[in-house]
Coordinates of C-alpha atoms and ligand atoms in Angstrom, one line a residue:
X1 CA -145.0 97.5 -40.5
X2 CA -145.6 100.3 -38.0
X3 CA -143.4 103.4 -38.6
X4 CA -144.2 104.9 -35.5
X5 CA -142.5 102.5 -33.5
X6 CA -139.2 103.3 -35.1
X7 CA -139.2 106.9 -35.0
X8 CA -141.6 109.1 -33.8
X9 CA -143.7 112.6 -34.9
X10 CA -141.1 114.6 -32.9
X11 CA -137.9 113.2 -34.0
X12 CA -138.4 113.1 -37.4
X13 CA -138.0 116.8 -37.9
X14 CA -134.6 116.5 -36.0
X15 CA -134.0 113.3 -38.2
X16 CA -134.5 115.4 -41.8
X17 CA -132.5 118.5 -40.4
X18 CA -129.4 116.1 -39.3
X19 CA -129.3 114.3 -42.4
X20 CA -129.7 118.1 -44.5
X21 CA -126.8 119.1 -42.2
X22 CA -124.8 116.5 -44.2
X23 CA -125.4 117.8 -47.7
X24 CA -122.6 121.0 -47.7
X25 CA -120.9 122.9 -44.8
X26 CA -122.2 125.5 -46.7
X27 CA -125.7 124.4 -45.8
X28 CA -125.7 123.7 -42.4
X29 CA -128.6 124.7 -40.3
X30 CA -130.0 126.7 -43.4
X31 CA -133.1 124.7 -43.8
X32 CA -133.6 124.8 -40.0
X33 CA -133.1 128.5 -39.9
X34 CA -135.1 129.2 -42.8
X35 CA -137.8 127.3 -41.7
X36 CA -138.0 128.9 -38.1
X37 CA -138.5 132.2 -40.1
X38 CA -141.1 131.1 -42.0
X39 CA -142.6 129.7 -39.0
X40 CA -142.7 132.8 -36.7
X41 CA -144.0 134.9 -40.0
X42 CA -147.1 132.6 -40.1
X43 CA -147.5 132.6 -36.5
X44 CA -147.7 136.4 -36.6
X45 CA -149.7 136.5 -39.8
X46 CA -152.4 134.6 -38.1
X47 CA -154.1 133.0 -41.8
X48 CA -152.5 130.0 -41.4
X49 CA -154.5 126.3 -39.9
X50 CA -152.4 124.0 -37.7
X51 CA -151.5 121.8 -40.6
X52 CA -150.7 123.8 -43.1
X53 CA -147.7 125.3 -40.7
X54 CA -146.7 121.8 -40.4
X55 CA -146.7 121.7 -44.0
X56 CA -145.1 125.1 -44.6
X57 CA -142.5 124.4 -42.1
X58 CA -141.6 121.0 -44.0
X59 CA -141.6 122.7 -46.8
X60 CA -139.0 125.6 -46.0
X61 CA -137.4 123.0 -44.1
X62 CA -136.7 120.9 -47.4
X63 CA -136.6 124.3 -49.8
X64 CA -133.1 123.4 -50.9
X65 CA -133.5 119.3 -50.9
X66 CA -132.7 119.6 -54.9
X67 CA -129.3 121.2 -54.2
X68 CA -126.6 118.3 -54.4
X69 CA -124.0 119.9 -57.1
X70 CA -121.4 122.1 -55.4
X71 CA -121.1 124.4 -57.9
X72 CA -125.0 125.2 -57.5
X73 CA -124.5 125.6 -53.9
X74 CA -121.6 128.2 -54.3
X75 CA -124.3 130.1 -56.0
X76 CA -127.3 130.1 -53.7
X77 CA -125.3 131.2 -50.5
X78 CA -123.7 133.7 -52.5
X79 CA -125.7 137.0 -51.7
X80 CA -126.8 137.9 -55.5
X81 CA -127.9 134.3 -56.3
X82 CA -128.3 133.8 -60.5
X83 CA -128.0 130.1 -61.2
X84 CA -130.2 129.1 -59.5
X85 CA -133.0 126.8 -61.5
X86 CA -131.0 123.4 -61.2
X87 CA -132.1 123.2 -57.4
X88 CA -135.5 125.1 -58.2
X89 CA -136.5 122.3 -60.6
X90 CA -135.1 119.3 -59.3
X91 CA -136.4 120.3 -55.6
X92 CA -140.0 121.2 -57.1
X93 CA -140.1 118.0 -58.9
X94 CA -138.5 115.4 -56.0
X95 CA -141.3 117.2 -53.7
X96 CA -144.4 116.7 -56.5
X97 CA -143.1 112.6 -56.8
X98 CA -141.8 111.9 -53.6
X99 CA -142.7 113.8 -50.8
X100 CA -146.5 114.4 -49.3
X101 CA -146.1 118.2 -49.5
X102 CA -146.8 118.0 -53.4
X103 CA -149.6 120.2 -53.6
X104 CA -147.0 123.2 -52.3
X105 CA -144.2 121.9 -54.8
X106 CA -144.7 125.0 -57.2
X107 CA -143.9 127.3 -54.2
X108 CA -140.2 125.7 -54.3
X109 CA -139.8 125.7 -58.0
X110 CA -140.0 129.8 -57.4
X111 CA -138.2 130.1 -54.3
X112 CA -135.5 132.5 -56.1
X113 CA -138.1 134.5 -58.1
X114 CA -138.8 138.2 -57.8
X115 CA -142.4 139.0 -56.4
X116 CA -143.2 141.0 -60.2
X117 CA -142.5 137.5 -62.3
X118 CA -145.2 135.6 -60.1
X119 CA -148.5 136.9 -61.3
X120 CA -149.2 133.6 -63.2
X121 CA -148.9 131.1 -59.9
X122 CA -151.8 131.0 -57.5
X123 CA -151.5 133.7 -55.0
X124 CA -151.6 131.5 -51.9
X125 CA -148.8 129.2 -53.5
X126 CA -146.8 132.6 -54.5
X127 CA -147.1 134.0 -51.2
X128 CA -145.6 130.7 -50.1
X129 CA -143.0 131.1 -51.8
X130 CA -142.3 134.7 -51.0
X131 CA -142.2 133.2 -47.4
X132 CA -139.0 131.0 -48.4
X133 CA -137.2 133.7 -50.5
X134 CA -137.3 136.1 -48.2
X135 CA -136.4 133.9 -45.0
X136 CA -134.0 132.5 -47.6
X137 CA -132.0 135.4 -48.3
X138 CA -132.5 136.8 -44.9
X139 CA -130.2 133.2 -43.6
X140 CA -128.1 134.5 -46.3
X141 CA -127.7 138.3 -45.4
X142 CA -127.1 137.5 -41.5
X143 CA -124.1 134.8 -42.4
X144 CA -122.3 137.6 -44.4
X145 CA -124.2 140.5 -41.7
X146 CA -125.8 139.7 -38.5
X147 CA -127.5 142.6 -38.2
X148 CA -131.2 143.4 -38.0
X149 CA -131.5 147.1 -39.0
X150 CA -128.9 146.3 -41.8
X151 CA -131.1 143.4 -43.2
X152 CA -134.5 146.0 -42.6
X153 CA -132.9 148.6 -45.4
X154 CA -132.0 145.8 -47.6
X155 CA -135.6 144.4 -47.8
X156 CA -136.9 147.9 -47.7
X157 CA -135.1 148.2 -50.7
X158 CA -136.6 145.7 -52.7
X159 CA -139.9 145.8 -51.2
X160 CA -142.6 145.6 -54.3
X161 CA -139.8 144.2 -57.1
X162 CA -138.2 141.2 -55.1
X163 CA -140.6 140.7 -52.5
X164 CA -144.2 141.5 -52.1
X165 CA -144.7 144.6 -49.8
X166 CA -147.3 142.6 -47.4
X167 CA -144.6 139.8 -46.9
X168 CA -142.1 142.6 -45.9
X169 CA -144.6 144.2 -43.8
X170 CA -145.3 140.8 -42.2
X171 CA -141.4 140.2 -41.2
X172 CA -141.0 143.4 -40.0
X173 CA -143.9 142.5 -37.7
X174 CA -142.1 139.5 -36.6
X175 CA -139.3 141.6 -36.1
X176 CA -141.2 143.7 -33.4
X177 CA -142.8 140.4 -32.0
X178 CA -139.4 138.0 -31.9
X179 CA -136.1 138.9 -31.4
X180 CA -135.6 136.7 -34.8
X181 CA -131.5 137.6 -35.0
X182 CA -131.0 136.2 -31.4
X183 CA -133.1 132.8 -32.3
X184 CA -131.2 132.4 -35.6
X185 CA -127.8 132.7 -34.0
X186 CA -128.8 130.0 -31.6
X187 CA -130.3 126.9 -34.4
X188 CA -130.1 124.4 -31.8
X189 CA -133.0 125.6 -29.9
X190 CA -135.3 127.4 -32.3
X191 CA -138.5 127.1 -32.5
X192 CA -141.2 124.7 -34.3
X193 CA -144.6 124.2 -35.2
X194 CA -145.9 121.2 -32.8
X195 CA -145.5 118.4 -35.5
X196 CA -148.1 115.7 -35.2
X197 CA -147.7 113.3 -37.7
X198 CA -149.8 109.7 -38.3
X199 CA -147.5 106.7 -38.4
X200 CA -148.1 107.0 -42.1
X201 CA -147.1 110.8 -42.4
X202 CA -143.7 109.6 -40.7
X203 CA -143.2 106.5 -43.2
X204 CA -143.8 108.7 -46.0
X205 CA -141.0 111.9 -44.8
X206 CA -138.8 108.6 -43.9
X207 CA -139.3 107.2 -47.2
X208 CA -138.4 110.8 -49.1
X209 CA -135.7 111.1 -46.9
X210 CA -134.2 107.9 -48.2
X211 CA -135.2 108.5 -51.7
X212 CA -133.2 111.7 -51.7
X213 CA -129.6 109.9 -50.7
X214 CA -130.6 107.7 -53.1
X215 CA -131.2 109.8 -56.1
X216 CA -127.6 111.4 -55.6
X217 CA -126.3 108.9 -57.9
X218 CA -128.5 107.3 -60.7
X219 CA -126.8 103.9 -60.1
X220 CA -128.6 103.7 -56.6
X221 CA -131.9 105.0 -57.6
X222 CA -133.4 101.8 -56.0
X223 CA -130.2 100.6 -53.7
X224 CA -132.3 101.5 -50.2
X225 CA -135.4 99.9 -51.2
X226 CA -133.7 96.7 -52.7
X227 CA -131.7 96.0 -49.9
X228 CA -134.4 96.9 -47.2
X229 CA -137.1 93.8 -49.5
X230 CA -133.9 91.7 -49.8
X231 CA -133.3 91.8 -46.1
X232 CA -137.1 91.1 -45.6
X233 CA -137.5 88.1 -48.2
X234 CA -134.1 87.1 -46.7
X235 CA -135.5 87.6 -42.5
X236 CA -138.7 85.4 -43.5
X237 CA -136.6 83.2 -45.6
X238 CA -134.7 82.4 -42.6
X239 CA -138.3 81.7 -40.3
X240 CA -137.2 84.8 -38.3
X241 CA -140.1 86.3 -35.7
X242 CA -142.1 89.1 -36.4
X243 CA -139.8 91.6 -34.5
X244 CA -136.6 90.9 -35.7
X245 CA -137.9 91.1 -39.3
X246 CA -139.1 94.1 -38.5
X247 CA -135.6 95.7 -37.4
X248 CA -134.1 94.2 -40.6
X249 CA -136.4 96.2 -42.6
X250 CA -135.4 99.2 -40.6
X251 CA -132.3 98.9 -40.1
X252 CA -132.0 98.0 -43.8
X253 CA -133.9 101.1 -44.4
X254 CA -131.5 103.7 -42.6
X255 CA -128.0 102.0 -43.4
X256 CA -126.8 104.0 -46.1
X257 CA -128.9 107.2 -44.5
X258 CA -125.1 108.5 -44.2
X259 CA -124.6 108.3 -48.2
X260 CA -125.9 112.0 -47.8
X261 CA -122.6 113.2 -46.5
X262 CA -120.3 111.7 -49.5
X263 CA -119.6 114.5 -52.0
X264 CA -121.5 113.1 -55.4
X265 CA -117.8 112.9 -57.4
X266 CA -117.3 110.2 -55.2
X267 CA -120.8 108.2 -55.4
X268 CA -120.5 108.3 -59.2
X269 CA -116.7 107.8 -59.6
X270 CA -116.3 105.3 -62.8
X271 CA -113.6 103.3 -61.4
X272 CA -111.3 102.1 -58.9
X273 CA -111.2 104.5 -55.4
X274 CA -108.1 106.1 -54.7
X275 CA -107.0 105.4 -50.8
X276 CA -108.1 108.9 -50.1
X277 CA -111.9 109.0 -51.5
X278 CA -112.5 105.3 -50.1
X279 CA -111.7 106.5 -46.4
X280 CA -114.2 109.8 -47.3
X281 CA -116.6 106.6 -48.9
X282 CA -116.3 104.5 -45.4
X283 CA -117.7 107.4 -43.3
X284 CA -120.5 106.9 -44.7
X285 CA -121.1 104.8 -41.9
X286 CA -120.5 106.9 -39.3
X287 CA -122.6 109.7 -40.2
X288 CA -125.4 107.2 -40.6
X289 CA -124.4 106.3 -37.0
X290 CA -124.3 111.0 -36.2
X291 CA -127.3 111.4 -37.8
X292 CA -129.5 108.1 -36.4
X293 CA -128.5 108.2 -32.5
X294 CA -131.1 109.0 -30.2
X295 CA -133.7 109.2 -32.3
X296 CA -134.1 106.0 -33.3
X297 CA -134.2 102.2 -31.6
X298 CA -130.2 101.4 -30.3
X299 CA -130.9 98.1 -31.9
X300 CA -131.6 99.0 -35.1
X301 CA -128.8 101.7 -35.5
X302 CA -126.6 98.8 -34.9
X303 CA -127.7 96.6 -37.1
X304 CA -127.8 99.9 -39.8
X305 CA -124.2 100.7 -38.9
X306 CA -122.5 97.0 -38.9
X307 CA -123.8 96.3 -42.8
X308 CA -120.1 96.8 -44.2
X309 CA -118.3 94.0 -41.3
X310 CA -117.2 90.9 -42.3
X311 CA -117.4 87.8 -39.7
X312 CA -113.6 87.0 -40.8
X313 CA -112.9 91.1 -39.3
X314 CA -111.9 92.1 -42.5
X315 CA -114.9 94.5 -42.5
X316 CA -115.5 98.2 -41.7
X317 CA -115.9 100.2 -39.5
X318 CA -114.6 98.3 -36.6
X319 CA -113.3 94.9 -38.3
X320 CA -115.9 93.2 -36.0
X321 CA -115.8 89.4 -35.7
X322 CA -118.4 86.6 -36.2
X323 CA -118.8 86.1 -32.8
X324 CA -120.0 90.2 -32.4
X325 CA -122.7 89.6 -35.4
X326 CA -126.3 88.7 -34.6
X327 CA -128.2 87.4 -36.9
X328 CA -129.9 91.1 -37.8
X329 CA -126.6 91.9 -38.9
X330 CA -125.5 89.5 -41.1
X331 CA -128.9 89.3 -43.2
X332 CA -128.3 93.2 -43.6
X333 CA -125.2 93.3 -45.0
X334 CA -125.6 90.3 -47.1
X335 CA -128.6 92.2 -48.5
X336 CA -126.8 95.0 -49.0
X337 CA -124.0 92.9 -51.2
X338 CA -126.5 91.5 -52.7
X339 CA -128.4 94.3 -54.1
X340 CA -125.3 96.1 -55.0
X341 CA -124.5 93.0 -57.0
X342 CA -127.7 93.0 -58.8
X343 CA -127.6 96.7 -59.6
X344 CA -125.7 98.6 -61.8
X345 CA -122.6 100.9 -60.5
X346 CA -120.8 103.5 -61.4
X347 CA -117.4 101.3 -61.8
X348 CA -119.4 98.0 -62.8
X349 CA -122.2 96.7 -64.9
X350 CA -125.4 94.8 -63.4
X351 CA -124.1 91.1 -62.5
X352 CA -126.8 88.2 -63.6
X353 CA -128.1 86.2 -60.9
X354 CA -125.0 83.3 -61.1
X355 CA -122.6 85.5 -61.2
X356 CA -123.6 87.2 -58.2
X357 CA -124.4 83.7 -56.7
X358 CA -120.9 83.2 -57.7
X359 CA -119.5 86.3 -55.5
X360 CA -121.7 85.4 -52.8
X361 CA -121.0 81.5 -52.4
X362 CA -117.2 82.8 -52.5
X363 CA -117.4 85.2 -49.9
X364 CA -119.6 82.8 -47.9
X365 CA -116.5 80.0 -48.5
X366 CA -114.0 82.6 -47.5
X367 CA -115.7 83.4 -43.7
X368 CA -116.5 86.6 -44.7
X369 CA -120.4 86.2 -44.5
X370 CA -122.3 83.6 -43.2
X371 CA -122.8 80.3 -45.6
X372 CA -126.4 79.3 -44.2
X373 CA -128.0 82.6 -45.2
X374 CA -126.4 82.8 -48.0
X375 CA -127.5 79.3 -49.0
X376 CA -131.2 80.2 -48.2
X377 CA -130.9 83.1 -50.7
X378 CA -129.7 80.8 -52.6
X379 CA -132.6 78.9 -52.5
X380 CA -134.9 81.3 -52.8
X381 CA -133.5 83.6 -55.0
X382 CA -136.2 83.9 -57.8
X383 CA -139.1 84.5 -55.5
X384 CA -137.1 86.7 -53.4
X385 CA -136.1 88.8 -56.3
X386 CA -139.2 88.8 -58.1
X387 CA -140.9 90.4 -54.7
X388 CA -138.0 92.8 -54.6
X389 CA -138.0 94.2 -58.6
X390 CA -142.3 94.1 -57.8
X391 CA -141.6 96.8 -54.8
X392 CA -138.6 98.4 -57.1
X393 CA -141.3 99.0 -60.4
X394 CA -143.0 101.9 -59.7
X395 CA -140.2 103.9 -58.3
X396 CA -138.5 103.3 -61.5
X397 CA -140.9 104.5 -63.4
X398 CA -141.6 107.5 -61.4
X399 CA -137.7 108.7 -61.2
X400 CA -137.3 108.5 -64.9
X401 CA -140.7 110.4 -65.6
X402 CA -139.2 112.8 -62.9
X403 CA -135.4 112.9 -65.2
X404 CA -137.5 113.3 -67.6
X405 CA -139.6 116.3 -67.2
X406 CA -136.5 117.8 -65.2
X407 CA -134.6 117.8 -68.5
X408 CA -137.3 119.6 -70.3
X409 CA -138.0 122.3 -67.5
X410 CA -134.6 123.3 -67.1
X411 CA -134.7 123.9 -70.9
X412 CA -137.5 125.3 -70.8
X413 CA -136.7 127.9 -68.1
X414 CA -133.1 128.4 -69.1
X415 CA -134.0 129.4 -71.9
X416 CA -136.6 132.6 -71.2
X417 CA -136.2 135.9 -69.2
X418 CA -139.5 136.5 -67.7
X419 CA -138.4 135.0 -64.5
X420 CA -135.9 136.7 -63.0
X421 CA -133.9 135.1 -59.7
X422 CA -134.6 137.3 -56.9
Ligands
LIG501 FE1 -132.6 127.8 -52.9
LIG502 FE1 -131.9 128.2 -49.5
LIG503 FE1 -122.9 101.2 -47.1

């Protein structure tokens, strides 16, 4: 299945720097504004090919992608940042599994480190990540002081300890060229490298995207994927044509794209909602609907936004009816149940396949979802979820490794003073 046709090389930078809006108000624009410095130092620098800008410019983009704990994120847009590996590691390691911008991981796991701890990396990869620090904590002077002479003596200051003297040398440059103050107060319009991505290169950014909301809470590690191969197995199942299986699969894809925006207490609460948290939990939706508009097929942000209705109108967001469900619809959000079902949660266990039979041929019985799908699943149930824990398998795998190595390099650089946050 072609990514291109469901979002294209120029939207997906828009796409990843809506959804990062999502993560903390504290965040907003910072990856964008971030990135557009980084972008205008390599432009003035000069050293830099077409695609690696590309590259670097995803990278500083994503530089913070391993922050999702709020009290880490008090920390790093506080001016004098010191707990700061959590989002280091985590961030290093998601980009080296998940992301095709591994081979500049290392850049992000020193993103907070002063310029005289990084004699051990490989100087391109440390000048990288010079590039993010300092265009890091410049984002992080101008919200506290927008002011461009003010930000000059601080970097002066710490030119040679903090930061490498050529990197300061090259923003001041770029201070000269741009009028960088005026383009970060305006992050709507700034400016990016022209992003030209294959149909794969799209697939793979959409695919970390979605492994990111994902991760947020251990119990959903595979939730996206399982529901996007359930709604497949179901679409073909059901002798659907090529193109409506193919905005299942999409739609199915994107529909919890809004997860992003739900503070992690939530996601991971071990119990019962209390009214309050469960109307913060529905607008989930919503956001998947903010962040998804425009950029990708109407159709399939429909279908990606009706997965929690009910044909009976008991459902959410807009207790739609039967008769305002197509067929897209329906398969999605059974799906959806039906990997939620399968899978562990934070306030339930993994059901076996009758029980969650059981659930599903009750809720069919009740008019809530449709009996005839739910009957093919039914059906078809082994082969469909053989396919599906086949697709799930590797990801598996490659999170735990991932949990795994995080564990032992927080440990690790927890526990030593060499590298000091800049
Ligand atoms: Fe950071
Ligand atoms: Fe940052
Ligand atoms: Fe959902």
């Amino acid at each position: 299945m072609h990514t291109a046709a469901v979002i294209n090389s120029s939207n997906i930078t828009e796409l990843i720097q809506r959804t990062l809006n999502y993560v903390d108000p504290r965040l907003v624009h910072h990856g964008s504004r971030v990135a557009h410095l980084v972008y205008r130092m390599m432009e003035v620098d000069g050293g830099f090919s077409a695609e690696e800008q590309q590259d670097i410019y995803f990278l500083a983009l994503l530089h913070d992608i391993g922050a999702y704990k709020t009290e880490e994120i008090n920390e790093m847009v506080s001016f004098e940042a010191h707990d700061i590996w959590e989002h280091s590691i985590y961030g290093y390691l998601f980009l080296s599994y998940f992301s095709p911008l591994s081979r500049y991981a290392e850049a992000i796991l020193f993103h907070h480190v002063a310029a005289n701890a990084l004699g051990q990396l490989d100087p391109h990869i440390a000048r990288i990540s010079q590039f993010i620090n300092l265009a890091d904590r410049v984002d992080i002077f101008w919200v506290h002081k927008p002011d461009a002479d003010a930000v000059k003596q601080y970097l002066r200051k710490h030119m040679g300890d903090r930061f490498q003297c050529d990197v300061v040398e090259l923003f001041f440059h770029t201070l000269q060229k741009y009028d960088l103050l005026e383009e970060w107060q305006h992050p709507q319009q700034i400016a990016q490298p022209p992003i030209t991505l294959s149909a794969k290169g799209c697939s793979q950014y959409l695919d970390m995207l979605i492994f990111a909301i994902d991760f947020r809470s251990t119990h959903t590690v595979t939730h996206t994927i399982m529901t996007s191969q359930l709604s497949k197995g179901l679409a073909k199942a059901l002798g659907l044509g090529e193109e409506q299986i193919h905005d299942i699969y999409y739609s199915a894809l994107l529909h919890d794209l809004g997860k992003i925006g739900i503070p992690v207490e939530i996601l991971e609460y071990p119990g019962k909602l209390s009214n309050q948290a469960w109307n913060i939990m529905q607008t989930h939706v919503q956001i998947t609907e903010d962040i998804l508009k425009g950029l990708v097929h109407p159709r399939i942000v429909q279908t990606a936004i009706r997965h929690h209705e009910k044909l009976d109108g008991s459902g959410y967001p807009n207790a739609l009816k039967e008769s305002d469900l197509c067929i897209e619809d329906q398969v999605v959000a059974i799906a959806d149940m039906t990997s939620a079902l399968l899978g562990s949660r934070s306030y339930k266990a993994a059901y076996s396949k009758e029980k969650t039979i059981e659930i599903l041929t009750k809720q069919a019985e009740d008019g809530k979802i449709s009996p005839q799908i739910t009957e093919v699943l039914q059906c078809q149930f082994d082969e469909i979820v053989a396919e599906v824990k086949e697709k799930c398998l590797p990801v598996l795998t490659q999170y735990s490794g991932m949990r795994k190595e995080y564990d032992e390099k927080l440990a690790m650089f927890m526990n030593q003073k060499i590298y000091q946050p800049a």
